[in-house]
Each structure stands twice: as C-alpha cells, then as structure tokens.
Coordinates of C-alpha atoms in Angstrom, one line a residue:
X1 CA 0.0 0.0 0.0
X2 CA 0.9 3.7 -0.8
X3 CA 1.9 6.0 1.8
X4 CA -0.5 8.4 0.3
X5 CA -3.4 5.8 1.4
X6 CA -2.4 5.3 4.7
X7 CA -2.3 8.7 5.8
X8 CA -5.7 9.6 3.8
X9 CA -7.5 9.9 7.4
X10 CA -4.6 11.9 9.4
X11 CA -5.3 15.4 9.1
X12 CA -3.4 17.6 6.8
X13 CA -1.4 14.9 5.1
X14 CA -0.9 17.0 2.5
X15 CA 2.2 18.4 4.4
X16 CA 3.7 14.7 3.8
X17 CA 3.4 15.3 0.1
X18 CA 6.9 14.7 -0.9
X19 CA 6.9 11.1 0.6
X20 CA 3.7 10.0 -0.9
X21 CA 4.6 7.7 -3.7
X22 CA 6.4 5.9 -0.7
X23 CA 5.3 1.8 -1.3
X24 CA 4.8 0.7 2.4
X25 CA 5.3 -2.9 2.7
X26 CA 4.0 -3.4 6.6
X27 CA 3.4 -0.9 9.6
X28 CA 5.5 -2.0 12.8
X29 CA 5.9 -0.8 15.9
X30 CA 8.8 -2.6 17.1
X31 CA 12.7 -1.8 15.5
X32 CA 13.6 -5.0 16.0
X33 CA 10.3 -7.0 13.6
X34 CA 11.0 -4.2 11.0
X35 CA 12.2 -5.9 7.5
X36 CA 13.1 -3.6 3.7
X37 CA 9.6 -1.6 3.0
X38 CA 8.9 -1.1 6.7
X39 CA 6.9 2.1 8.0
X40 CA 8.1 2.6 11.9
X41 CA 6.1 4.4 14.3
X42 CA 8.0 5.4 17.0
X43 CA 6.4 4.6 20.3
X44 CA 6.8 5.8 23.8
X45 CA 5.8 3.3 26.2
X46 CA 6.8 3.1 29.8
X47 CA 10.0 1.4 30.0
X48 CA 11.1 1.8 25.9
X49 CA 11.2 4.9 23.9
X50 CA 10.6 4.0 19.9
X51 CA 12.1 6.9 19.8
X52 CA 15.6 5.4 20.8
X53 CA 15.9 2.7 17.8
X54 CA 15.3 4.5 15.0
X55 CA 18.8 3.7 13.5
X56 CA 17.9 0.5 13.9
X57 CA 14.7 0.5 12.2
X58 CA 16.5 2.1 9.3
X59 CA 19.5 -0.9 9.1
X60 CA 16.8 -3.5 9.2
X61 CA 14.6 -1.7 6.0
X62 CA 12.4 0.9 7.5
X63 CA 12.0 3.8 4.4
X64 CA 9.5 5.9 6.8
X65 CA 9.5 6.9 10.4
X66 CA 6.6 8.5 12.0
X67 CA 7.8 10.4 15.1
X68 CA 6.8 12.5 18.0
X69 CA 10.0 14.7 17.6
X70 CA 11.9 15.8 15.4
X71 CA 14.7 13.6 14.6
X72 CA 17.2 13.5 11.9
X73 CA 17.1 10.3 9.7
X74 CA 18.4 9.1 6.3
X75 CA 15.0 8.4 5.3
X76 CA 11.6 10.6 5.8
X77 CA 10.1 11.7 8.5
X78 CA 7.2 12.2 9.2
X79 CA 5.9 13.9 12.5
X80 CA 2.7 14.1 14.6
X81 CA 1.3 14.9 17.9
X82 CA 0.0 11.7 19.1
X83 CA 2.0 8.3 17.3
X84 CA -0.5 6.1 19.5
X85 CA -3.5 7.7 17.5
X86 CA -1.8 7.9 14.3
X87 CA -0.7 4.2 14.6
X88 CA -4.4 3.4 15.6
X89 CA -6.1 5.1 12.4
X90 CA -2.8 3.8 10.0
X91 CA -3.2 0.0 10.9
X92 CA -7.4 1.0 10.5
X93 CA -6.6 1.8 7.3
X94 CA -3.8 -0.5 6.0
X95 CA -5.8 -3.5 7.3
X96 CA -9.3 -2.4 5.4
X97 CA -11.2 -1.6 8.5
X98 CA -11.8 -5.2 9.3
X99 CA -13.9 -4.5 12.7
X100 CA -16.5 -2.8 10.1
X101 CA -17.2 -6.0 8.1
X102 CA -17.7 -8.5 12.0
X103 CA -19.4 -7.6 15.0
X104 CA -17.2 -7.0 17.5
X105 CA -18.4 -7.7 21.5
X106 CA -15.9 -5.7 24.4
X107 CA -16.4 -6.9 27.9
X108 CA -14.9 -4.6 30.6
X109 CA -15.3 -4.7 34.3
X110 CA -12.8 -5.4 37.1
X111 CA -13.8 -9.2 37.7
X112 CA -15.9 -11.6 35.2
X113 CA -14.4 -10.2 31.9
X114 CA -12.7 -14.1 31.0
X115 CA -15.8 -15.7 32.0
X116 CA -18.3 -14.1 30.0
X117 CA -16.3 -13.7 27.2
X118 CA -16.3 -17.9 27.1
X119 CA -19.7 -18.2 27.7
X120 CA -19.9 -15.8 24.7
X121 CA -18.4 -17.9 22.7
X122 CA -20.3 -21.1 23.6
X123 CA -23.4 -19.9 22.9
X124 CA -22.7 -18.3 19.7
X125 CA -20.9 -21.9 18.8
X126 CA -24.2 -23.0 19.0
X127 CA -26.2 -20.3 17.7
X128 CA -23.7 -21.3 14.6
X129 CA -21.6 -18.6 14.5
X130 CA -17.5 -19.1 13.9
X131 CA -16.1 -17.3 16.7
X132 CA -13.1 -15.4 18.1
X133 CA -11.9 -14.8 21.5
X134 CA -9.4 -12.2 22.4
X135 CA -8.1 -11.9 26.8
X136 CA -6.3 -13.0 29.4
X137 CA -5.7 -16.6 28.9
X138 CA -5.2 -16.6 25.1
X139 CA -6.7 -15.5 21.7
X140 CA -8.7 -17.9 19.9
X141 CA -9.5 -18.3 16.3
X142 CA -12.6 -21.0 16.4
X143 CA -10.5 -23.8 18.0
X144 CA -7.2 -22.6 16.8
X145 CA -5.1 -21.0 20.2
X146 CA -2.4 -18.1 20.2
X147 CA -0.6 -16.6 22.9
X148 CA -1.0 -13.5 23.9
X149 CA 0.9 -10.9 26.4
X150 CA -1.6 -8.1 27.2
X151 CA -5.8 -8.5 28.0
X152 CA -6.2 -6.3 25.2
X153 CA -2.5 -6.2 22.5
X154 CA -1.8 -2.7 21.0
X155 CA -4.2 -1.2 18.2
X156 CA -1.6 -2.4 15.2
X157 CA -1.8 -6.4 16.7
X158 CA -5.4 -6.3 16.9
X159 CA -6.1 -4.2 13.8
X160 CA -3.9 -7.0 11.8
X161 CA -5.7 -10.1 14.3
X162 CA -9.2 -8.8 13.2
X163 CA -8.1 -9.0 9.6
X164 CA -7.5 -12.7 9.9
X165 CA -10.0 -13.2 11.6
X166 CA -12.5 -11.3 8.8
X167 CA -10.3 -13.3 6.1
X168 CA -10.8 -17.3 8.3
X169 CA -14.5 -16.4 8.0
X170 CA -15.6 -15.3 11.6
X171 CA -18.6 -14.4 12.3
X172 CA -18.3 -12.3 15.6
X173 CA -15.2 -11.3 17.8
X174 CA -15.6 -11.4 21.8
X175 CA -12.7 -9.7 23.6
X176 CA -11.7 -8.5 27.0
X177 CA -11.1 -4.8 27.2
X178 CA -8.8 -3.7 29.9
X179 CA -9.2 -0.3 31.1
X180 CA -4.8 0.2 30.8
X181 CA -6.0 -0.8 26.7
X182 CA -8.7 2.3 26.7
X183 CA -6.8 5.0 28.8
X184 CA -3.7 4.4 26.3
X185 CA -5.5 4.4 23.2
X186 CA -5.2 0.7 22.5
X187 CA -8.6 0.0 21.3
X188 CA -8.3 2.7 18.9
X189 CA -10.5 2.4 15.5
X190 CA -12.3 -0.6 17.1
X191 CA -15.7 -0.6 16.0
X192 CA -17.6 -2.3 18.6
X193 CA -21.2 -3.3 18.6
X194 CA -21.9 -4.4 22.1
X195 CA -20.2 -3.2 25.4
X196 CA -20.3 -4.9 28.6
X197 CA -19.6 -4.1 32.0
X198 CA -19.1 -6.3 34.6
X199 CA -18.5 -4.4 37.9
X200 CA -16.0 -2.3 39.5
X201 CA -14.0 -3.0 42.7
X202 CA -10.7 -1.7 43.7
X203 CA -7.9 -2.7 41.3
X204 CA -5.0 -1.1 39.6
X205 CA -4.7 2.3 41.5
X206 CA -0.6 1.7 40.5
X207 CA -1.7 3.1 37.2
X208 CA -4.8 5.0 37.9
X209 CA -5.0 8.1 40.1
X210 CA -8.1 7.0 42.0
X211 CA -11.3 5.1 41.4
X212 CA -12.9 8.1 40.0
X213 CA -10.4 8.0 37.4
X214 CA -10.3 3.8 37.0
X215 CA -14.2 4.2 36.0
X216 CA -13.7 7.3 33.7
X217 CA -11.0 4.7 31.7
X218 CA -13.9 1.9 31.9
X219 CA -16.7 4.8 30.5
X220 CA -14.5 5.7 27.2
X221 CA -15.7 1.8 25.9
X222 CA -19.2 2.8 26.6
X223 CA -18.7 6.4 25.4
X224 CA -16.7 4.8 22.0
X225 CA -20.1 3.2 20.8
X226 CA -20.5 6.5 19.0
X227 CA -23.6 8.6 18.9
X228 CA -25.6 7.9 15.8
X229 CA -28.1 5.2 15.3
X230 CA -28.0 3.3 12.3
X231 CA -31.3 0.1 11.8
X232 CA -28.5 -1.8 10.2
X233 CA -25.8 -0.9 12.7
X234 CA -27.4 -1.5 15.9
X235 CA -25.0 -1.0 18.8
X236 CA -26.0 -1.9 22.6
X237 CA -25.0 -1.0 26.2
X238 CA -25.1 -4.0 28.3
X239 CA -24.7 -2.9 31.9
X240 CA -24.8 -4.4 35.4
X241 CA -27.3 -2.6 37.5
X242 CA -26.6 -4.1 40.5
X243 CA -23.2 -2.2 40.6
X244 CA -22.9 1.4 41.8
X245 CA -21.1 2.4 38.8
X246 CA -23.9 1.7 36.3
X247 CA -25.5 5.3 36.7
X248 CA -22.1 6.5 35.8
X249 CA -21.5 4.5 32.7
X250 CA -25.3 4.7 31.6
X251 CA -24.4 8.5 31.0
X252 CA -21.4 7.8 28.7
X253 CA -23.4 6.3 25.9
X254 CA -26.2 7.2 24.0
X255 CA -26.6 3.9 22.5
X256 CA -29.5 1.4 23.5
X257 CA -29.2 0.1 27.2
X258 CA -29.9 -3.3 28.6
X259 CA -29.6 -3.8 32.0
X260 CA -28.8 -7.1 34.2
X261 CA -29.3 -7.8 37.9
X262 CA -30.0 -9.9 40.6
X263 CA -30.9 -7.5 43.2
X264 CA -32.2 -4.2 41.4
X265 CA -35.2 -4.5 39.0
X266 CA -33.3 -4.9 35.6
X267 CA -34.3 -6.0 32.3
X268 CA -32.6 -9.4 32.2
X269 CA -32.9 -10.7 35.7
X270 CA -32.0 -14.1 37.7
X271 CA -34.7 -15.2 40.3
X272 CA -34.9 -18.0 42.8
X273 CA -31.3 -18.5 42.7
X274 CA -30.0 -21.9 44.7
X275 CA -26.3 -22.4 44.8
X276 CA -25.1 -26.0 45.9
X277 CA -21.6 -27.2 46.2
X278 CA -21.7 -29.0 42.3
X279 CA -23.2 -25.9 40.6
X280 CA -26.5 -23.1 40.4
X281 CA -29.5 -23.3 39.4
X282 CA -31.8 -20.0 38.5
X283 CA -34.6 -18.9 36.8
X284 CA -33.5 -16.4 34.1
X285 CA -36.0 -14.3 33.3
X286 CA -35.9 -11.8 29.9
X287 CA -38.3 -10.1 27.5
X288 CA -38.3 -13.1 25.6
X289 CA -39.6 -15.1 28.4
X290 CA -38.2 -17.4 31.5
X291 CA -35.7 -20.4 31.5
X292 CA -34.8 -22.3 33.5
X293 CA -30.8 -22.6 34.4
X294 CA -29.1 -25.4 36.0
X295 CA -25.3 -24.5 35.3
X296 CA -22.1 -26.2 36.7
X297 CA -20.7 -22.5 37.4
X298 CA -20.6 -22.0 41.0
X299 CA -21.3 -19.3 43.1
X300 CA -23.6 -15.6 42.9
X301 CA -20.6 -13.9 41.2
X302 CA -20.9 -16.4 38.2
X303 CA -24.9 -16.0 38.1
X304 CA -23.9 -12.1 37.6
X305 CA -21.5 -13.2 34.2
X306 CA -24.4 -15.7 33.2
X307 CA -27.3 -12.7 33.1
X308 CA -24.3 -10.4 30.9
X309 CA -23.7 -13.3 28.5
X310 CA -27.3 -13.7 27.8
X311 CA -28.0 -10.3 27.8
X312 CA -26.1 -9.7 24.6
X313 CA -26.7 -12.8 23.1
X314 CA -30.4 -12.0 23.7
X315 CA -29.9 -8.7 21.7
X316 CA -28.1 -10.4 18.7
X317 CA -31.2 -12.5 18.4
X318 CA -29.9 -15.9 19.8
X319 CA -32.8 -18.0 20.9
X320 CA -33.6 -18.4 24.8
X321 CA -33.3 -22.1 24.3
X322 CA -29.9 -22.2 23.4
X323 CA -28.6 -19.6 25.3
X324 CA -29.8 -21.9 27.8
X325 CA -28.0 -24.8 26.8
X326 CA -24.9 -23.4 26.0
X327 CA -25.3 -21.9 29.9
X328 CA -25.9 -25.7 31.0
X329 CA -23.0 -27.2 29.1
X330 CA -20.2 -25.4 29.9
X331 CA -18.2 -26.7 32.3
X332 CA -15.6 -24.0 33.6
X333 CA -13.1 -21.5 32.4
X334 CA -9.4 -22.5 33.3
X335 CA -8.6 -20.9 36.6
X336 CA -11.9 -19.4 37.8
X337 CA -13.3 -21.5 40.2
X338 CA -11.7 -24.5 38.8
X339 CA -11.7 -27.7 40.7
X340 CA -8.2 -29.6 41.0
X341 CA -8.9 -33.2 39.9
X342 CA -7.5 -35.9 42.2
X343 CA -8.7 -38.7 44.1
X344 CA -9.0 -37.0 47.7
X345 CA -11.1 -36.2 50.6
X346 CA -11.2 -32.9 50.3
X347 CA -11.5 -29.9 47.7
X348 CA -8.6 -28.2 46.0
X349 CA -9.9 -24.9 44.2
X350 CA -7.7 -22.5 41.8
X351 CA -9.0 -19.3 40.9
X352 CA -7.7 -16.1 39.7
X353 CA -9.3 -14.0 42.3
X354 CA -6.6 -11.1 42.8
X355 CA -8.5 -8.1 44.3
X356 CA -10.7 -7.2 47.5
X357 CA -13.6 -7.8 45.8
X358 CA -13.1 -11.1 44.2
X359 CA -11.2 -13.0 46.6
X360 CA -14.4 -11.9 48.8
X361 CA -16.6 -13.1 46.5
X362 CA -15.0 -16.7 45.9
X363 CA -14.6 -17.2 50.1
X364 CA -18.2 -16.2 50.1
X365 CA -19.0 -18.9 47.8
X366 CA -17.1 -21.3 49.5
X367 CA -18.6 -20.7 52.9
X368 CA -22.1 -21.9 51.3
X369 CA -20.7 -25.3 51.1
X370 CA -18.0 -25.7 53.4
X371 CA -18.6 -28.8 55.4
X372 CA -15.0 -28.1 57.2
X373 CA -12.4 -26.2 57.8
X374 CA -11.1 -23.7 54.5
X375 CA -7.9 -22.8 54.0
X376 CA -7.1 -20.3 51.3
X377 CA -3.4 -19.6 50.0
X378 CA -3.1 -16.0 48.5
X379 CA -0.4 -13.2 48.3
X380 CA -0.2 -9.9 46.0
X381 CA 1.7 -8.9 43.0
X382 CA 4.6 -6.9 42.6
X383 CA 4.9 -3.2 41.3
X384 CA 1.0 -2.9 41.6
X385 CA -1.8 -1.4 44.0
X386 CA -0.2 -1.4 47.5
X387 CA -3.4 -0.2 49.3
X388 CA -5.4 -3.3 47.8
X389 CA -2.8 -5.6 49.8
X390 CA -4.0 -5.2 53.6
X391 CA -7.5 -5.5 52.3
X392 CA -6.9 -9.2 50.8
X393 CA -5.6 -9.9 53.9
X394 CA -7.9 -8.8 56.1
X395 CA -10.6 -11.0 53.9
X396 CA -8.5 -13.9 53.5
X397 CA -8.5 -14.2 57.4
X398 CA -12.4 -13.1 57.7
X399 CA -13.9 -15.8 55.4
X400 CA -10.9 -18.5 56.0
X401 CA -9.9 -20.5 58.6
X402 CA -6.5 -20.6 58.2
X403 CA -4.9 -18.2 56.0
X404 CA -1.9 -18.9 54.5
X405 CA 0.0 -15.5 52.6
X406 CA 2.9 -16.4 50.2
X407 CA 4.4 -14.8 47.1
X408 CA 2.4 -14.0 43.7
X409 CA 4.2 -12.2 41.1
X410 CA 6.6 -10.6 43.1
X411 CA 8.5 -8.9 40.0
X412 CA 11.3 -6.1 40.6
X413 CA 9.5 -6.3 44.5
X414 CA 10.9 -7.7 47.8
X415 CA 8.7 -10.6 48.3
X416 CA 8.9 -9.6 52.1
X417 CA 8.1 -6.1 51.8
X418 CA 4.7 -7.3 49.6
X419 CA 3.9 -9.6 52.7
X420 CA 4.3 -6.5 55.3
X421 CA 2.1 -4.9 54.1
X422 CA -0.2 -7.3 54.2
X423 CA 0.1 -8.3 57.2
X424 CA 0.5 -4.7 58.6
X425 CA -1.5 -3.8 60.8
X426 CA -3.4 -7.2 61.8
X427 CA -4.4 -8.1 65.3
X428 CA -3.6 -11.0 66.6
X429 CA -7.0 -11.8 67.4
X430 CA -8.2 -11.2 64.1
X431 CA -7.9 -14.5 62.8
X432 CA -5.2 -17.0 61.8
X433 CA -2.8 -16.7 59.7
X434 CA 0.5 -17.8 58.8
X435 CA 3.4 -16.4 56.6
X436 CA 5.5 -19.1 53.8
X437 CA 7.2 -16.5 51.5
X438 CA 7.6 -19.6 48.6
X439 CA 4.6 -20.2 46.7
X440 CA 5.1 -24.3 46.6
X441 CA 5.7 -24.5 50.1
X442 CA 2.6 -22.7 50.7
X443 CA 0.6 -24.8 48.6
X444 CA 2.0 -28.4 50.0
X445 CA 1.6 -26.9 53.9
X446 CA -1.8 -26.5 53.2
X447 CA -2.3 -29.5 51.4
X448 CA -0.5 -31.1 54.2
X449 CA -2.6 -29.6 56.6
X450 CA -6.1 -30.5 55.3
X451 CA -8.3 -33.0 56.3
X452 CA -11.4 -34.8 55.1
X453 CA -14.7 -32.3 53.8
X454 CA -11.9 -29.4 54.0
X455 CA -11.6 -26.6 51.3
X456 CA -8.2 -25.2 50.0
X457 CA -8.5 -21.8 47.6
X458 CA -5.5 -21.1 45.9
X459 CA -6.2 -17.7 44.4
X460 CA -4.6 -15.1 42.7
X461 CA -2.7 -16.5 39.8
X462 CA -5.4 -18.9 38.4
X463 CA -4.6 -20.1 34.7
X464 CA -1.4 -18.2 35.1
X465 CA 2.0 -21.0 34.3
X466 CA 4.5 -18.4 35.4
X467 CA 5.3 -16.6 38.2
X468 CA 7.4 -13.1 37.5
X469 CA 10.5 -12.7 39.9
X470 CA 12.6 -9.4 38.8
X471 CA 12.6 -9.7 35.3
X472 CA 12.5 -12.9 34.8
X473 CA 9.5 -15.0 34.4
X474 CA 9.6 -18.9 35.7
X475 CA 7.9 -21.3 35.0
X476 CA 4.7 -22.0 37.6
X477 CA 1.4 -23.5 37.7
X478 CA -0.8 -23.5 40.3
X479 CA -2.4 -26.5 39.3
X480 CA 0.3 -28.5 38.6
X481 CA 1.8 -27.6 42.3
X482 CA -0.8 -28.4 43.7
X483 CA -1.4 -32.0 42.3
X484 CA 2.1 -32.4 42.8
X485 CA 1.4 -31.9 46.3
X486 CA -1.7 -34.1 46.8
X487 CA 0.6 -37.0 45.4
X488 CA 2.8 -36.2 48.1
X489 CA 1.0 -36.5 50.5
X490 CA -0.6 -39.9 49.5
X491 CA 3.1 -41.3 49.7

C-alpha cells in the first residue's frame, strides 16, 4: 500500500506530500520486527522509547519513520502529535477496516471479563456462529489457540488479528477490554457493537489516580459506541445494574441500554437462585420469556456473568433455548473457580481471584458449602496497587480459617516487603494466619494440613504458568503444584 493511502484519514497529510509515492510494505511498531519496506512508528511506552531505535529501524529496512520529535534520519520523516493515535487510524486503514465487516463484542469490568467472554463464545458456537476470543488466557481463532501478552495487544496487533479473523471467515469477535487498553488508546479504530460491563471494585490504582479515574477509563468503551443510530448498525449498552457504577457508565453512551441484575429490577434478571456445592440453578427471566438454568458454574458472582452473557446474546437474536444450553454445558473457564482433579477427601480450588472484591466473593461462595475447615493460600503482586494488599488480607483471614499468605508475582519487589504490608496492621485476634514466602511451600503446607470435607482456595494467579521474579519470568502452575502436592501426600 501507498503511503498516500495510509495517511488519507490523518489530518493535513498534505504536508507529507513529498513522501507520498512511498510503497509501504507493513506498519511496525517494534525496531527489531521491521524488514526492507517497513513504516516505523516510534512509540513511547513506559519502559522503551521508539524513539531510541530508529537507527535500527532504518538498518533493518524501515524507508519511513513516523515520530513525536523531530529527529534527523536518512529516510523521511514524518511527525505528529500523538504516534498512538496515528498508529491506531494507520493500521485501520492499512488492514481495510476489518472491525467494520464482523461484530465485535468488548467486555470490561474489574472481575468476570474471561468468564463471559467464554460463555460468549459457547453460545454463539451454538447459535452457529464461527467465533473469536481475544483476553487473558489466550486468543482464539474457532478452535485454533495463540498466545497472547496483554488483556487487550496494541491497536496495530489487533487491527492486523481482526483481519484474519475477517479473512478465516468469523462471524463475531468477543474480547476482553482492559481499562490500561482504553486509557492508552489501544482499542483505537475498534468498532464495537456491544459493550459490557461487569462491575468495578478496587484494582489497579498503581496506574490510575483514583477510582474516580479507573471508572472514567472503563466509561470511554461505553462512550466509544458512537452517537448515531443506524437500523442496520445496531449497537447496545449492556450494563450491570446491580453495581454502583452503572448510573455513571449509563451517561457515557447514548446507544440502546440493557440492564442485568439480581438484586435491582433490571431487564434481564436471575430469580430464585440456589447455589449448591456442584453448581446453580436459576430462573433467568428476559423479555423473551423465563428459563430455567441449572449450570455447573458456582457461586452468585458467576450468576452475575451468566445474566451479561445472555443479555447480549439476547440482543443479537440468539434464541432463549440455546442460550440456555450453552449456559448448561459449559463446564468452567481454566482458573476461575476451577476444581483440582485428584482422588481425595477434600477440595482443591484454583482461581484467579486477585482483588478485595473477588477474593471476597469466591470465600463467600465457598462458605455456602463448606462442610470443614477452608484454607485459602493468597499473596499480591509486585509493582501494583499497594493499598489493595491489607485488604486481601484482612478477607483472607475473615472468610478462612486458616490463612496462609505467600508470594504472587513478586516482579522487581521484595517478596517480604509485599507480605508487610499485608500483614500490617493485623491483630492477633483477628484471625489466623500464617506467613510461607515460597509459593510451593505454601501450597504443600496447606495441602499437608487438610483433612477430610476441608476446602483449600489457591487464588490469585489462576490459569497463570509463570510466576514473575525481577525480570525474569519462571515457570509456575498452580495446578500443577498443587497436584504435585496431593501425590505427596498420599506417599
């Protein structure tokens, strides 16, 4: 493509006349990927500068650079304001707007965002549709899996994803939408057709100045719908009206909203709920009529992620019925809630619960059941939120019986210092607790410890097969530890 084409939306392109005729091969944001034909866009993130490998952009091919300064280069040079915007609208562009020719489904919340996105995907598997998934586990093309680093990858990686995905023939795109990925302009040029929120508890006030400001990033997905209506482009606000933020983000759009609850009168509601140790049953009741629900997902929290899937398959005119058996067959998301399976007396449960409100709401869950004692196993990560810390403590020690803290993703932290402050602060009479800095000792001790009709939550890192010490990531698998440990104590 023609450098003239691929800066036909940036205002006043004209100026970059001289370099039009400029035959672009690919668009790359990284020196090191860039091969002979290569535009670079400089980038400046928070630990690398763009800015700084320009020469070696150049030596590996580049023949454009798109700066935020200006530099002086052997090749043109183009310079803007904002690279992160002009990368957004350039990979629009050079990838044919491919968000325009699929629906495209953002989920956003603080907890849930995995789980509904599966769920999403079941029941448009069933509704026929060929779908694709995009969050924190992976990104998935029908049954084909990638890897990915980010919730939600940089505008130039999705813009080029949702390409192939247009080209392989899918039929709708579910993805998580962090709110890091809408306050830096990640989502850029995505052209969604439903938003869903989740809820909003505290988490990532590292990066955000307060939760005032966390929920203004959340509101830009909502606000993003646009503000035209279109019969063939029908775009929809799916919101939870049991959370406090919902008056909030019903003001940032002006699109069609469909609310979901348990507790406040909503559109889409669940009704004589019943949670048991093996799953939930509900009656989910909608415009289109009542159904039924008895799904292996367990606890409240997962009834609130059933009512948002359904709410936006309702919407895209999937029938009750199978919403209702796609809601029936699934059987879990890996690391949320999941059951460790091994011949034993007692129950081993991973899950990915890593804020106040989560790790609340799974020890909540748990106590429904409990026949015993629970333990729960939990610590905090590194070089994020420090106030969030004591709070996980104080709730690990409220809702358990023995709480065990140990080391998450420690990265360029003091694995002690993460612990202090959890444990700052805490009576002795508060409840017990005990302190085993190494993750797998943590996990056999309590493994060791437990007896028969006992619980054991191992939250925090849920699917996660790494654990991130410095810089260096190991590998680690909560699962895998913790079978490991249940074999060990059988010998």
């Amino acid at each position: 493509m023609r450098l003239k084409e691929i800066l036909s939306l940036y205002p006043f392109s004209e100026q970059f006349s001289d370099t039009y005729d400029i035959e672009i091969n690919e668009i790359k944001m990284d020196s090191r990927e860039i091969t002979k034909g290569d535009l670079f866009v400089c980038i400046s993130g928070f630990t690398v500068d763009g800015h700084d490998y320009v020469n070696e952009a150049i030596t590996n091919g580049a023949v454009v650079i798109v700066a935020e300064k200006n530099i002086t280069a052997s090749v043109p040079v183009i310079v803007v304001s904002d690279t992160i915007r002009f990368l957004a609208m350039a990979a629009a562009k050079y990838y044919d707007f491919p968000t325009n020719s699929v629906p495209l489904i953002g989920v956003t919340g603080t907890n849930g965002k995995t789980t509904v996105t599966y769920l999403l995907e079941k029941i448009f598997q069933l509704h026929a549709n060929k779908t694709a998934v995009i969050g924190t586990i992976h990104m998935k093309i029908a049954e084909k899996v990638y890897p990915v680093d980010n919730t939600t990858p940089d505008a130039l990686f999705l813009q080029k994803t949702f390409r192939k995905m247009v080209d392989e023939g899918v039929d709708r795109i579910i993805m998580e939408v962090s709110s890091h990925a809408l306050d830096q302009g990640r989502v850029y040029g995505c052209d969604y057709n439903i938003a869903i929120f989740t809820n909003l508890t505290q988490d990532h006030l590292d990066y955000h100045d307060s939760m005032e400001d966390y929920l203004r990033a959340k509101s830009l997905l909502f606000a993003q719908l646009g503000n035209a209506y279109r019969l063939n482009d029908r775009k929809y606000a799916i919101i939870n009206h049991d959370d406090p933020a919902c008056k909030k983000l019903k003001r940032a759009t002006s699109q069609a909203i469909i609310t979901y609850g348990i507790e406040k009168d909503s559109l889409i509601m669940a009704k004589s709920i019943r949670l048991t140790p093996s799953g939930t049953q509900f009656l989910l009741c909608t415009p289109r009529g009542n159904v039924e629900i008895r799904s292996n997902l367990i606890g409240k929290f997962n009834v609130s992620n059933m009512l948002a899937a359904s709410s936006a398959a309702l919407v895209t005119g999937v029938p009750l019925l199978t919403i209702k058996k796609a809601l029936e067959s699934i059987k879990g998301v890996h690391g949320r809630f999941e059951l460790v399976q091994h011949q034993h007396p007692f129950s081993v449960i991973v899950d990915y619960a890593h804020t106040p409100d989560s790790l609340e709401n799974v020890l909540k869950t748990i106590r429904e059941f409990a026949k015993q004692k629970i333990y729960v196993v939990v610590g905090c990560g590194g070089d994020r939120d420090r106030t969030k810390r004591p709070l996980m403590a104080r709730i690990a020690i409220k809702y358990a019986d023995n709480a065990i803290f140990t080391s998450d993703n420690p990265r360029t932290e003091d694995p002690n210092d993460i612990l202090s402050d959890m444990t700052e602060g805490l009576p002795d009479s508060f409840g017990t607790y005990e302190v085993i800095i190494n993750r797998k000792k943590a996990i056999f001790y309590a493994i060791q410890q437990a007896k028969e009709d006992d619980v054991i939550l191992i939250a925090g890192k849920g699917h996660e097969t790494y654990q991130l010490v410095g810089h260096t990531k190991y590998h680690f698998d909560d699962r895998e530890v913790a079978k490991e440990a249940l074999i060990a104590k059988e010998t």
